[in-house]
Amino acid sequence: MLLKGGKIINPEDNFEGLSDIRIKNGIITEIAPDLIPEKDEEIINVTGKIVTPGFVDMHCHLREPGFNAKETIKTGIAAAINGGYTAICPMANTNPQVDNASTLMYTISKARETGEIGFYPICAVTKGLQGEKLVNVSELLDIGAIAFSDDGKPVENMHFLREALKYINSHNSIIISHSEDSSLAEGGVINEGKVSTRIGLKGIPAITESLAIARELEVVRSVNGRYHFAHVSTKRSVELIRQAKKEGLKVTAETAPHYFSLTEDDMIDYDAKYKVNPPLRTKEDKEAIIEGLKDGTIDVIATDHAPHTVHEKLMPIQNAPMGISGFETSLGVALTYLVHSGKLSLKDVIKKLTFAPATILNISDQGKIKTGHEANLTVIDLNEEWIADASKFKSKCRISPFDGMRFKGRAKMTIIKGKITEIG
Ligand SMILES: [Zn+2]
């Protein structure tokens, strides 16, 4: 198969230019301009399109086992492919949680039978996400765990976190932190600020996140650990991580599209579509997140795809669960709010969707366009204008704060091991 006429962006070697890509048996065999088609070779014309490594989502929730009404592994994978993703890393907060060998094997076999996406599960750090007893790290890594996180909940016992970090790092893996001080977050619905005051909802202050990050940074420093911060949402968090990186700490960070596109002001109508944890913050926070993306403090754009049923998301805001359907709008939001707005280069955004997460997680067959490696690619139309329509999502969570919004730029093909899925 020959992908012909596309403009390649490959963050690994900083390449940006016109080139063809030859794929045989799912493997990239040749990358060069003007490749001559071989006899009977299938030609895929991607003239005018951008060809990038396939997107890697290092933070999502697929809900199976336990909450199949919200999403299943099958529908989650279909939604991810529909958003341009060739690899995903689901979090462990299912029921039962992915804190043991049999549940991990179950999710991996489900993913294998339903889709061909790169599937790299993140296992719990602690049994039952209770923050007390470490999971069997080496056993889970042998089966296929890619990293460890109690996401949805913080690990609050700092002695425990320190020991777990040393142990997990010694196995060449990382902890992904849901940084939150639960005493400050408790009972909160939206960001603590002018909107929460005005509409009378209990707020979640920004220091809920930054205080936890500050504390964890000291733990990371004390053991010289490698550590990743999930869904960074506040200005102060960005400042802390920026300073830590300057000092040489081996930390990385991600944010999600809603934190650089939406703010607490969007919640003025009590609409639970926007309810997410961490909550949408202020305009100032949003700008700091964009600045953090720009200067490299924030390495990765992850979706934090966190589906719920439409019924649940239509409940009164106090009762509705937190989470946004993310796979199918992430690229549109990133291109519209970061690239077309002139804030980040296309190359930088692509890196944060591909090479950066693959590198943090040590996934060798993702995040790059390289001969001898699997053909995991995304084809993008940078200028197509489209309106998000949640009713057409492949995700079961067909409700979204981005529903009805106009975006510029979208994925047109997801190519996984040479197999093409057309989008849109
Ligand atoms: Zn989280």
XYZ file of C-alpha atoms in Angstrom, residues 40 50 118 250 269:
5
model
C -0.916 -4.126 -8.101
C -1.219 15.962 6.845
C -2.869 -0.293 20.500
C 12.009 13.975 36.087
C -26.428 27.875 33.413
